[in-house]
Amino acid sequence: MLINITTLPGDGIGPEVTEQAVHVLHVIADGFGHQLKVTEKNIGGAALVASNDPLPPDTIQSCLASGAVLLGAVGGPAFDSYPAKLRPEAGLLRLRSELDVFANLRPAICLEGLESLSPLRAEIVRGTDVLIVRELLGGLYFGERSTKGDSGRRRAVDTMAYSEAEIERIARVAFELARHRKNKLTSVDKANVLDSSRLWREVVNRVSREFPEVQLSHMYVDSAAMALVSRPTQFDVILTENMFGDILSDQAGAVVGSLGLLPSASIGGKVGLYEPIHGSAPDIAGQGIANPLGAILSAAMLLRHSFQLEVEAASIEAAVREVLAEGHRSRDLAAKGQRTVTTSEMGELVSGRVRERIQTPAN
Ligand code: IPM
Ligand code: MG
């Protein structure tokens, strides 16, 4: 099969971690007899520096002509003072909307034996396996916004809007995913205060009739935040709007140990977009100490969701589990005084395990 992807390494640790993920994809392609074609393009701050546009036209073209897009990260302190439209983040938001990827999947799993990575007690975090399904193209991120008035008396407004159609399509994705997991869906909203949440709840209830086998419950976002740290194992699939999903997914990352481990897939549109959720981490960029596992696991999601290569995806995930089980730790995962591996060492370890698994498929 032709695995034709565009990579957007972006800013901060984006390029370092993306390099390792591409490395693993090459090993997969070689081992399974696929052809990997990688086109690298600019996004975010890197694109701003090169062409004063956080999402240049040739980047969009390349993404739309690919089977999938693998992104590193965008943003950094150098661009904090840029006007809103010229911020690196604006490039990412535009890319999501150009690709029309309204469904953002963010799994957070506490791997067996790795409970100690979590700041929570092992008995609380053990067995956590939650999939956050975040609506990605609506709500506060894409609502009308403005800042008006004279200096000192300005007033800024963001709007949180959702249509029934937008809620319906993301709800269907979440129910479908729940059907292939533990049949449990928690829809998170703020229906005790917000109109957009009341509509959200109503539409989710309506869609649930199409999925009688899925057990649906509703939770307010504040209480969901609390439950996610106090009893994370109660969740299977969490369905929520854009901003709540942004916040809860970082929290879920912390619950299972490190944001550095978490991949994401943005799907439902023309071309799937895959990115680790950790962001650009400018404080550690360029030092070779970033954790590439979020990017590598994103590459696995890319193979699964955009190319239907389940065996290949699972072999990457198994390799990552093996490497972690053997005790290899990037700096974000290490306990005090524990030996750590660099970004490229971690990538090489995973690549090595993938190669071994291909050579002895019974594993
Ligand atoms: C994420 C990030 C982005 C978001 C930023 C970089 C715009 O935090 O993917 O979670 O808020 O969606
Ligand atoms: Mg975020």
Short mmCIF file of C-alpha atoms and ligand atoms in Angstrom, two decimals:
data_model
loop_
_atom_site.label_atom_id
_atom_site.label_comp_id
_atom_site.label_asym_id
_atom_site.label_seq_id
_atom_site.Cartn_x
_atom_site.Cartn_y
_atom_site.Cartn_z
CA MET A 1 0.00 0.00 0.00
CA LEU A 2 1.10 3.58 -0.59
CA ILE A 3 1.31 5.48 2.68
CA ASN A 4 1.35 9.00 1.39
CA ILE A 5 1.66 11.56 4.18
CA THR A 6 2.51 15.19 4.77
CA THR A 7 4.52 15.94 7.89
CA LEU A 8 4.31 19.30 9.61
CA PRO A 9 7.05 19.29 12.26
CA GLY A 10 6.28 22.88 13.32
CA ASP A 11 7.80 24.47 16.41
CA GLY A 12 9.60 23.68 19.64
CA ILE A 13 10.02 19.97 20.18
CA GLY A 14 7.75 19.27 17.15
CA PRO A 15 10.59 18.56 14.70
CA GLU A 16 12.48 16.25 17.12
CA VAL A 17 9.52 14.08 17.97
CA THR A 18 8.16 14.00 14.41
CA GLU A 19 11.53 12.77 13.14
CA GLN A 20 11.30 9.75 15.43
CA ALA A 21 7.71 9.02 14.43
CA VAL A 22 8.68 9.11 10.74
CA HIS A 23 11.59 6.82 11.54
CA VAL A 24 9.18 4.28 13.02
CA LEU A 25 6.87 4.62 10.00
CA HIS A 26 9.82 3.78 7.72
CA VAL A 27 10.49 0.64 9.73
CA ILE A 28 6.81 -0.32 9.43
CA ALA A 29 6.77 0.34 5.68
CA ASP A 30 9.93 -1.73 5.14
CA GLY A 31 8.74 -4.58 7.33
CA PHE A 32 5.21 -4.83 5.99
CA GLY A 33 6.02 -4.14 2.34
CA HIS A 34 4.39 -0.72 2.06
CA GLN A 35 5.65 2.30 0.24
CA LEU A 36 6.05 5.37 2.43
CA LYS A 37 6.03 8.79 0.80
CA VAL A 38 6.68 11.72 3.11
CA THR A 39 6.35 15.37 2.10
CA GLU A 40 7.49 17.84 4.75
CA LYS A 41 5.88 21.29 4.96
CA ASN A 42 5.90 24.30 7.25
CA ILE A 43 3.31 25.28 9.81
CA GLY A 44 3.06 27.57 12.83
CA GLY A 45 6.00 29.70 13.89
CA ALA A 46 8.32 27.93 11.47
CA ALA A 47 6.03 28.98 8.61
CA LEU A 48 5.68 32.51 10.01
CA VAL A 49 9.42 32.91 9.96
CA ALA A 50 9.71 31.46 6.45
CA SER A 51 6.76 33.17 4.78
CA ASN A 52 4.84 35.32 7.28
CA ASP A 53 1.87 32.95 7.20
CA PRO A 54 1.27 30.27 9.88
CA LEU A 55 -0.44 28.07 7.28
CA PRO A 56 0.98 28.74 3.80
CA PRO A 57 -1.04 27.70 0.72
CA ASP A 58 1.46 25.01 -0.33
CA THR A 59 1.10 23.39 3.11
CA ILE A 60 -2.68 23.20 2.70
CA GLN A 61 -2.32 21.84 -0.83
CA SER A 62 0.12 19.16 0.22
CA CYS A 63 -2.08 18.10 3.17
CA LEU A 64 -5.20 17.87 1.00
CA ALA A 65 -3.29 15.79 -1.56
CA SER A 66 -2.07 13.32 1.10
CA GLY A 67 -3.64 10.29 2.71
CA ALA A 68 -2.96 11.74 6.17
CA VAL A 69 -1.09 14.51 7.99
CA LEU A 70 1.33 14.05 10.88
CA LEU A 71 1.90 17.21 12.89
CA GLY A 72 4.51 17.94 15.57
CA ALA A 73 3.50 21.03 17.51
CA VAL A 74 2.98 24.74 17.02
CA GLY A 75 3.65 27.84 19.07
CA GLY A 76 6.34 29.42 21.19
CA PRO A 77 7.10 32.51 23.24
CA ALA A 78 8.68 34.29 20.27
CA PHE A 79 5.24 34.61 18.71
CA ASP A 80 3.22 35.57 21.79
CA SER A 81 3.04 39.22 20.75
CA TYR A 82 1.89 38.49 17.19
CA PRO A 83 -1.62 39.58 16.20
CA ALA A 84 -4.25 36.85 16.58
CA LYS A 85 -4.39 35.89 12.89
CA LEU A 86 -0.62 35.59 12.68
CA ARG A 87 -0.16 33.40 15.71
CA PRO A 88 1.13 29.87 15.14
CA GLU A 89 -2.02 28.50 16.82
CA ALA A 90 -4.16 30.26 14.21
CA GLY A 91 -2.40 28.15 11.57
CA LEU A 92 -3.32 24.95 13.41
CA LEU A 93 -6.95 26.00 13.84
CA ARG A 94 -7.18 26.90 10.16
CA LEU A 95 -5.64 23.57 9.21
CA ARG A 96 -8.21 21.70 11.30
CA SER A 97 -10.98 23.59 9.58
CA GLU A 98 -9.47 23.26 6.05
CA LEU A 99 -9.27 19.50 6.57
CA ASP A 100 -12.75 19.58 8.11
CA VAL A 101 -11.67 17.27 10.94
CA PHE A 102 -14.42 17.79 13.49
CA ALA A 103 -13.72 14.72 15.64
CA ASN A 104 -10.66 14.74 17.87
CA LEU A 105 -9.82 11.43 19.54
CA ARG A 106 -7.57 11.58 22.58
CA PRO A 107 -6.96 8.25 24.30
CA ALA A 108 -5.35 8.22 27.74
CA ILE A 109 -4.33 4.82 29.01
CA CYS A 110 -2.56 3.81 32.17
CA LEU A 111 -0.40 0.95 30.95
CA GLU A 112 -0.16 -2.08 33.18
CA GLY A 113 2.88 -1.89 35.40
CA LEU A 114 3.31 1.83 34.75
CA GLU A 115 1.01 3.08 37.48
CA SER A 116 3.95 4.77 39.16
CA LEU A 117 4.16 7.27 36.30
CA SER A 118 0.98 8.85 37.58
CA PRO A 119 1.00 11.44 40.36
CA LEU A 120 -2.08 9.61 41.66
CA ARG A 121 -1.99 6.57 43.91
CA ALA A 122 -1.60 3.34 41.93
CA GLU A 123 -4.91 1.93 43.15
CA ILE A 124 -6.74 4.97 41.78
CA VAL A 125 -5.12 5.10 38.37
CA ARG A 126 -4.73 1.36 37.70
CA GLY A 127 -6.86 0.27 34.74
CA THR A 128 -7.60 3.78 33.46
CA ASP A 129 -8.47 3.61 29.78
CA VAL A 130 -10.39 6.64 28.64
CA LEU A 131 -11.00 7.98 25.17
CA ILE A 132 -11.87 11.65 25.00
CA VAL A 133 -13.85 12.56 21.91
CA ARG A 134 -13.49 16.30 21.56
CA GLU A 135 -15.55 18.34 19.11
CA LEU A 136 -12.89 20.25 17.20
CA LEU A 137 -14.49 22.76 14.85
CA GLY A 138 -17.08 24.57 16.93
CA GLY A 139 -17.68 26.27 20.25
CA LEU A 140 -15.50 29.06 21.62
CA TYR A 141 -12.64 28.28 19.26
CA PHE A 142 -14.61 29.13 16.15
CA GLY A 143 -17.36 31.42 17.47
CA GLU A 144 -17.43 35.14 16.75
CA ARG A 145 -15.00 37.15 18.81
CA SER A 146 -14.16 40.80 19.16
CA THR A 147 -12.41 43.35 21.33
CA LYS A 148 -14.03 46.79 21.29
CA GLY A 149 -13.76 50.13 23.03
CA ASP A 150 -11.00 52.51 24.05
CA SER A 151 -7.95 51.55 25.94
CA GLY A 152 -8.76 51.08 29.60
CA ARG A 153 -12.44 50.48 28.83
CA ARG A 154 -12.17 47.70 26.30
CA ARG A 155 -14.51 44.79 26.26
CA ALA A 156 -13.68 41.41 24.75
CA VAL A 157 -16.23 38.84 23.68
CA ASP A 158 -15.95 35.19 22.65
CA THR A 159 -19.02 33.21 21.70
CA MET A 160 -19.77 29.57 22.23
CA ALA A 161 -22.10 28.39 19.51
CA TYR A 162 -23.25 24.91 18.50
CA SER A 163 -25.76 23.85 15.90
CA GLU A 164 -27.77 20.64 16.14
CA ALA A 165 -25.96 19.29 13.09
CA GLU A 166 -22.54 19.91 14.66
CA ILE A 167 -23.55 18.14 17.88
CA GLU A 168 -25.17 15.28 16.04
CA ARG A 169 -22.16 14.38 13.90
CA ILE A 170 -19.68 14.37 16.79
CA ALA A 171 -22.13 12.43 18.98
CA ARG A 172 -22.41 9.73 16.30
CA VAL A 173 -18.62 9.35 16.19
CA ALA A 174 -18.48 8.98 19.97
CA PHE A 175 -21.32 6.43 20.12
CA GLU A 176 -19.70 4.41 17.30
CA LEU A 177 -16.40 4.36 19.17
CA ALA A 178 -18.09 3.41 22.44
CA ARG A 179 -19.79 0.52 20.66
CA HIS A 180 -16.36 -0.93 19.91
CA ARG A 181 -15.11 -0.40 23.45
CA LYS A 182 -17.00 -0.89 26.73
CA ASN A 183 -20.30 0.55 25.50
CA LYS A 184 -20.12 3.38 27.99
CA LEU A 185 -20.39 7.02 27.02
CA THR A 186 -20.22 10.05 29.30
CA SER A 187 -21.28 13.29 27.66
CA VAL A 188 -19.75 16.28 29.41
CA ASP A 189 -21.40 19.71 29.32
CA LYS A 190 -22.46 22.64 31.47
CA ALA A 191 -26.19 22.32 30.90
CA ASN A 192 -26.99 23.86 34.29
CA VAL A 193 -25.73 27.20 32.91
CA LEU A 194 -25.17 27.30 29.16
CA ASP A 195 -27.74 27.22 26.36
CA SER A 196 -25.24 25.60 24.02
CA SER A 197 -24.87 22.82 26.58
CA ARG A 198 -28.62 22.35 26.96
CA LEU A 199 -28.89 21.87 23.21
CA TRP A 200 -25.86 19.57 23.37
CA ARG A 201 -27.53 17.35 25.95
CA GLU A 202 -30.82 17.23 24.08
CA VAL A 203 -29.18 16.24 20.80
CA VAL A 204 -26.90 13.66 22.43
CA ASN A 205 -29.98 12.08 24.04
CA ARG A 206 -31.66 11.98 20.66
CA VAL A 207 -28.67 10.34 18.95
CA SER A 208 -28.43 7.81 21.79
CA ARG A 209 -31.68 6.22 20.59
CA GLU A 210 -29.75 4.97 17.56
CA PHE A 211 -27.32 3.21 19.91
CA PRO A 212 -29.44 1.40 22.52
CA GLU A 213 -26.50 -0.87 23.46
CA VAL A 214 -24.41 2.10 24.61
CA GLN A 215 -24.98 3.21 28.17
CA LEU A 216 -25.12 7.02 28.13
CA SER A 217 -24.70 9.32 31.09
CA HIS A 218 -24.30 13.09 31.38
CA MET A 219 -21.95 15.00 33.62
CA TYR A 220 -21.28 18.69 34.22
CA VAL A 221 -17.75 19.62 33.27
CA ASP A 222 -16.73 20.69 36.79
CA SER A 223 -17.79 17.41 38.28
CA ALA A 224 -16.23 15.51 35.36
CA ALA A 225 -12.92 17.24 36.11
CA MET A 226 -13.18 16.06 39.69
CA ALA A 227 -14.18 12.51 38.75
CA LEU A 228 -11.33 12.26 36.27
CA VAL A 229 -8.77 12.59 39.06
CA SER A 230 -10.65 10.88 41.86
CA ARG A 231 -12.02 7.88 39.93
CA PRO A 232 -10.60 7.85 36.39
CA THR A 233 -11.50 4.20 35.82
CA GLN A 234 -15.21 5.03 35.80
CA PHE A 235 -14.83 6.48 32.30
CA ASP A 236 -14.78 4.72 28.95
CA VAL A 237 -15.59 7.29 26.25
CA ILE A 238 -16.01 10.96 27.14
CA LEU A 239 -17.83 13.11 24.59
CA THR A 240 -17.46 16.84 24.95
CA GLU A 241 -17.28 20.20 23.21
CA ASN A 242 -14.10 21.85 21.99
CA MET A 243 -12.90 23.89 24.98
CA PHE A 244 -13.95 21.41 27.66
CA GLY A 245 -12.16 18.72 25.65
CA ASP A 246 -9.02 20.82 25.42
CA ILE A 247 -8.89 21.16 29.20
CA LEU A 248 -9.98 17.65 30.16
CA SER A 249 -7.54 16.02 27.74
CA ASP A 250 -4.54 17.74 29.34
CA GLN A 251 -5.87 16.63 32.70
CA ALA A 252 -6.27 13.06 31.44
CA GLY A 253 -2.65 13.19 30.29
CA ALA A 254 -1.49 14.16 33.75
CA VAL A 255 -3.65 11.45 35.31
CA VAL A 256 -1.94 8.67 33.38
CA GLY A 257 1.52 10.05 33.92
CA SER A 258 2.63 12.32 31.18
CA LEU A 259 1.24 14.45 28.42
CA GLY A 260 4.29 13.26 26.53
CA LEU A 261 2.72 9.84 26.02
CA LEU A 262 -0.55 11.01 24.55
CA PRO A 263 -1.41 10.82 20.86
CA SER A 264 -4.40 12.24 19.08
CA ALA A 265 -6.31 11.76 15.86
CA SER A 266 -8.51 14.36 14.23
CA ILE A 267 -10.86 12.73 11.79
CA GLY A 268 -14.23 12.93 10.11
CA GLY A 269 -13.16 15.20 7.27
CA LYS A 270 -11.24 15.03 4.04
CA VAL A 271 -7.83 14.01 5.41
CA GLY A 272 -6.96 12.83 8.92
CA LEU A 273 -4.64 14.91 11.11
CA TYR A 274 -2.51 13.23 13.78
CA GLU A 275 -0.56 14.99 16.49
CA PRO A 276 0.79 14.40 19.96
CA ILE A 277 -1.17 16.53 22.40
CA HIS A 278 1.82 17.81 24.37
CA GLY A 279 2.44 20.98 22.40
CA SER A 280 5.72 22.68 21.52
CA ALA A 281 7.36 22.68 24.99
CA PRO A 282 9.75 25.52 24.10
CA ASP A 283 11.58 25.16 27.43
CA ILE A 284 13.08 21.82 26.40
CA ALA A 285 13.21 22.25 22.61
CA GLY A 286 16.43 21.39 20.81
CA GLN A 287 17.95 19.52 23.72
CA GLY A 288 17.10 16.02 22.50
CA ILE A 289 15.27 15.18 25.71
CA ALA A 290 11.64 15.39 24.55
CA ASN A 291 9.48 12.31 24.71
CA PRO A 292 8.72 11.11 21.15
CA LEU A 293 6.17 8.49 22.25
CA GLY A 294 3.15 10.78 21.82
CA ALA A 295 4.24 11.42 18.23
CA ILE A 296 5.03 7.75 17.62
CA LEU A 297 1.63 6.69 18.99
CA SER A 298 0.04 9.35 16.79
CA ALA A 299 1.70 7.66 13.81
CA ALA A 300 0.07 4.41 14.95
CA MET A 301 -3.32 6.14 15.02
CA LEU A 302 -2.59 7.48 11.53
CA LEU A 303 -2.03 3.96 10.21
CA ARG A 304 -5.20 2.72 11.89
CA HIS A 305 -7.65 5.50 11.06
CA SER A 306 -6.42 6.81 7.70
CA PHE A 307 -4.99 3.62 6.16
CA GLN A 308 -6.91 0.88 7.99
CA LEU A 309 -3.57 -0.78 8.84
CA GLU A 310 -4.62 -2.22 12.19
CA VAL A 311 -1.86 -4.82 12.49
CA GLU A 312 0.81 -2.24 11.76
CA ALA A 313 -0.72 0.23 14.23
CA ALA A 314 -0.98 -2.41 16.94
CA SER A 315 2.63 -3.46 16.43
CA ILE A 316 3.80 0.11 17.12
CA GLU A 317 1.64 0.28 20.24
CA ALA A 318 2.95 -3.06 21.46
CA ALA A 319 6.53 -1.94 20.83
CA VAL A 320 5.96 1.21 22.89
CA ARG A 321 4.50 -0.85 25.74
CA GLU A 322 7.51 -3.17 25.61
CA VAL A 323 10.04 -0.37 25.71
CA LEU A 324 8.29 1.23 28.67
CA ALA A 325 7.88 -2.10 30.44
CA GLU A 326 11.63 -2.65 30.09
CA GLY A 327 12.07 0.51 32.11
CA HIS A 328 13.29 2.95 29.48
CA ARG A 329 12.27 6.48 30.39
CA SER A 330 12.47 9.83 28.70
CA ARG A 331 13.04 12.67 31.11
CA ASP A 332 9.35 13.53 31.58
CA LEU A 333 8.64 9.95 32.67
CA ALA A 334 11.63 9.41 34.93
CA ALA A 335 11.56 9.30 38.68
CA LYS A 336 14.17 11.35 40.52
CA GLY A 337 17.62 9.96 39.90
CA GLN A 338 16.41 7.43 37.34
CA ARG A 339 18.44 6.97 34.16
CA THR A 340 16.87 8.58 31.11
CA VAL A 341 17.10 8.08 27.36
CA THR A 342 17.20 10.81 24.75
CA THR A 343 14.55 11.51 22.13
CA SER A 344 16.41 9.63 19.41
CA GLU A 345 17.35 6.74 21.72
CA MET A 346 13.69 6.30 22.60
CA GLY A 347 12.77 6.39 18.91
CA GLU A 348 15.47 3.86 18.12
CA LEU A 349 14.30 1.57 20.93
CA VAL A 350 10.75 1.56 19.58
CA SER A 351 11.96 1.07 16.00
CA GLY A 352 14.08 -1.86 17.17
CA ARG A 353 11.14 -3.54 18.94
CA VAL A 354 8.93 -2.99 15.88
CA ARG A 355 11.58 -4.66 13.70
CA GLU A 356 11.83 -7.62 16.10
CA ARG A 357 8.07 -8.04 16.16
CA ILE A 358 7.95 -8.13 12.37
CA GLN A 359 10.69 -10.75 12.28
CA THR A 360 8.95 -12.94 14.86
CA PRO A 361 5.25 -12.26 14.24
CA ALA A 362 4.07 -14.74 16.88
CA ASN A 363 4.89 -12.12 19.54
C1 IPM B 1 -4.45 21.24 21.69
C2 IPM B 1 -3.77 22.57 21.81
C3 IPM B 1 -4.40 23.53 20.80
C4 IPM B 1 -5.85 23.66 21.17
C5 IPM B 1 -3.72 24.90 20.72
C6 IPM B 1 -2.26 24.78 20.38
C7 IPM B 1 -4.42 25.80 19.75
O1 IPM B 1 -3.85 23.03 23.11
O2 IPM B 1 -4.40 20.65 20.59
O3 IPM B 1 -5.03 20.78 22.67
O4 IPM B 1 -6.21 24.43 22.05
O5 IPM B 1 -6.67 22.98 20.53
MG MG B 2 -4.71 21.63 24.48
#
